[in-house]
Each structure stands twice: as C-alpha cells, then as structure tokens.
Coordinates of C-alpha atoms in Angstrom, one line a residue:
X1 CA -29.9 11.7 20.3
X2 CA -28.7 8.6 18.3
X3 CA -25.5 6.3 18.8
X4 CA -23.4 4.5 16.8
X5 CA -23.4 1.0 18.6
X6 CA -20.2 0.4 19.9
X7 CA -19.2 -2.2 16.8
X8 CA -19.6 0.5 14.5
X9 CA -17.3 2.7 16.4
X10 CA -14.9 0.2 16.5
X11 CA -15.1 -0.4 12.5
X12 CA -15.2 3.1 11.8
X13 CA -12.4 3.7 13.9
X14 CA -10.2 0.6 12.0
X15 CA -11.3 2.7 8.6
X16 CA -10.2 5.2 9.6
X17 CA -7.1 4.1 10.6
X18 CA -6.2 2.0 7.7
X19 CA -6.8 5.2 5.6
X20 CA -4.5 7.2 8.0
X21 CA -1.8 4.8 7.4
X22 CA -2.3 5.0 3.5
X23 CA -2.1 8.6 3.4
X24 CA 0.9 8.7 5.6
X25 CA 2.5 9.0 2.3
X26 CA 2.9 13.1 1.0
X27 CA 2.3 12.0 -2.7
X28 CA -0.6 10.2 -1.8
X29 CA -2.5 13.0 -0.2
X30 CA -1.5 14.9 -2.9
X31 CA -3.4 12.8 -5.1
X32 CA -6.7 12.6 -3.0
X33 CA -6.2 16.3 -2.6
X34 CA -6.1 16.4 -6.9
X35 CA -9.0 14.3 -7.0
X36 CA -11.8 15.7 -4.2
X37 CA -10.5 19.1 -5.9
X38 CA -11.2 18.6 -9.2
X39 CA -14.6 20.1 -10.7
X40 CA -15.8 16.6 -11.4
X41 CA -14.0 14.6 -8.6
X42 CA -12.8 12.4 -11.4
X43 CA -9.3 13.7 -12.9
X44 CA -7.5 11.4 -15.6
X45 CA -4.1 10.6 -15.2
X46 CA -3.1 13.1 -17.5
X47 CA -4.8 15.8 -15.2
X48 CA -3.0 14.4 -12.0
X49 CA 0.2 14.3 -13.7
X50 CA 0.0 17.8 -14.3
X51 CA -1.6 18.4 -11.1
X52 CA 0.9 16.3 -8.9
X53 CA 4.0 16.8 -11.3
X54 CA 4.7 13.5 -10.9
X55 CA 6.0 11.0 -13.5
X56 CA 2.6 8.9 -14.6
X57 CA 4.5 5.3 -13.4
X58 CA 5.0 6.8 -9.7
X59 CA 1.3 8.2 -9.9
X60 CA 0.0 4.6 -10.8
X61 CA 2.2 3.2 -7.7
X62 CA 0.2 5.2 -5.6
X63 CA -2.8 5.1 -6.8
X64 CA -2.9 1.2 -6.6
X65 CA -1.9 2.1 -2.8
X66 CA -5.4 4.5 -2.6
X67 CA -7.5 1.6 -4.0
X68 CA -6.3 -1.4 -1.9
X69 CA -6.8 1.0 0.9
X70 CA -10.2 1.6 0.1
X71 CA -9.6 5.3 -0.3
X72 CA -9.7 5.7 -4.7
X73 CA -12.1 3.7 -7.3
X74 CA -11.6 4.0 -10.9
X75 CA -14.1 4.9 -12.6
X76 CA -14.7 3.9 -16.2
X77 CA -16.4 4.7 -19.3
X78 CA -17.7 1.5 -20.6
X79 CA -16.8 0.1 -24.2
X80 CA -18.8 2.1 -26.6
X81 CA -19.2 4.9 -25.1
X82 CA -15.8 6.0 -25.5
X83 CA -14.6 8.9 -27.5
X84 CA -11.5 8.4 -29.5
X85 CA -9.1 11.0 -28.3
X86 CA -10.5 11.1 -24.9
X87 CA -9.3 9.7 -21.6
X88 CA -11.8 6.5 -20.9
X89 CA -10.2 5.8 -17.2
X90 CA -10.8 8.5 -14.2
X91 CA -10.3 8.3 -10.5
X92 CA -12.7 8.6 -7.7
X93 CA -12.9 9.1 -4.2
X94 CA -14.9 6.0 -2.9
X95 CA -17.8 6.6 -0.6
X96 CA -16.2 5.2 2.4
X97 CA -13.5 7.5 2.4
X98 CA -15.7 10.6 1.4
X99 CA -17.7 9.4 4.8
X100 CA -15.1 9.6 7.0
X101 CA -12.9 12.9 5.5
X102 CA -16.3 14.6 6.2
X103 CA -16.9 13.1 9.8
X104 CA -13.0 14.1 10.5
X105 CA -13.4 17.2 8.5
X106 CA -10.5 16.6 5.8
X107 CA -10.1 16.8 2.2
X108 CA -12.8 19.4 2.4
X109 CA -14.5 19.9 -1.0
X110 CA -14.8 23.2 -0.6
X111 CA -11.2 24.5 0.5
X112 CA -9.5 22.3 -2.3
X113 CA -11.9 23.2 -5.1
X114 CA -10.6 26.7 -3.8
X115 CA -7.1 25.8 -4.3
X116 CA -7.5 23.9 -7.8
X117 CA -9.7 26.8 -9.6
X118 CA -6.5 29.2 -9.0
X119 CA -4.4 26.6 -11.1
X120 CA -3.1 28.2 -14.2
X121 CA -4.2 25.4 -16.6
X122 CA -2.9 25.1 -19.9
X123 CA -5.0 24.4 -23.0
X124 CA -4.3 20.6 -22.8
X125 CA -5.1 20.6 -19.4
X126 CA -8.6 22.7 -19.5
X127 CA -9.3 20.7 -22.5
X128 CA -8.5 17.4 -20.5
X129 CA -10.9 18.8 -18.3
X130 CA -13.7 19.3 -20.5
X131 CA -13.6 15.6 -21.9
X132 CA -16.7 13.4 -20.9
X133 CA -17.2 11.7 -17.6
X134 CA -18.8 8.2 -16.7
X135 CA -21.5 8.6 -14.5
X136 CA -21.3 8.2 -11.0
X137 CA -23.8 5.7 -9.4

C-alpha cells in the first residue's frame, strides 16, 4: 500500500484549496463545466459564450481568474497553422486541476459530456465545433 508523504498531502491539499476558492464563483464553474464537457476539452470563446450565455468581456474576467488559479491553460494554434475563419485560441483544463477533480471526483468527464451532447447547438455552434484543434502535449 503506498503513501503520499506527508508534504505532498499538505501541497495537494493547498491546491486544492486554492482551486476551491477560485471556483467559489457560479460563473466560474460554469466555465470549467463548458470546458471538461466539451468533445475536445478545448471550447473557443465563441463556444463558451454560447454555452455560458455570458457576454465574451465577463467570460475573459473569469477566465483570467481560472488561469492565475492554475485551474485553465490556453491553448493555441501556432502562427501558420491557422486557418483564416477559424478560432486560433481555445481553453484547457490544466493537468493539475484534472488531477485533483478526479482524486475529489468533480467535473466528471463523463457526467458533463452527458449534459453538453443534449445541447441543441446551432449551425454556428456545431460548425464552431468542428474547426481544428492544437494538439495537446
């Protein structure tokens, strides 16, 4: 039987906390919930705005709020490989965070892929959703 050594504990336990204390914030689970939902786990803003209904400028606000908290990455597709029309900027949950929702069984992938496949979607949307991704390392 392994155990985390007591200094892991106590840094998991100050992630986790710190993320707690981000998401305290409705919109800003909302967003994560968008994001580990989505089919790629990388939405564009113009997919969270339709999928949060908020106004892009609030979504921004709280999305720099996910990333200083360690809980959101963008994720880019670099110059050049960009397609004119297309969204070249998506958002990610970072590995941290995916770490401890699964250790504290939140943000499922699962349950919120569930909820986000019943979405009626309209064209702009599904065809947001189609556009290419950047690779995930």
């Amino acid at each position: 039987m392994s155990h985390t050594p007591p200094a892991a504990e106590g840094q998991d336990a100050q992630q986790f906390f710190a993320i707690a204390e981000t998401l305290a914030e409705e919109s800003r689970r909302d967003i994560v919930a968008d994001i580990v939902a989505h089919p790629e786990g990388l939405p564009s803003m113009k997919e969270l705005e339709f999928t949060t209904g908020l106004h892009r400028t609030t979504i921004h606000q709280h999305l720099e709020a996910l990333i200083d908290g360690g809980i959101v990455e963008p994720v880019e597709i670099p110059p050049g490989q960009q397609t004119k029309g297309q969204p070249s900027k998506f958002y990610a949950i970072t590995d941290t965070a995916r770490q401890i929702f699964n250790r504290n069984n939140v943000f499922t992938k699962d349950h919120w892929k569930g909820v986000y496949d019943r979405v009626d979607k309209p064209e702009e949307i599904q065809e947001a959703e189609a556009a290419p991704r950047p690779d995930q390392d």
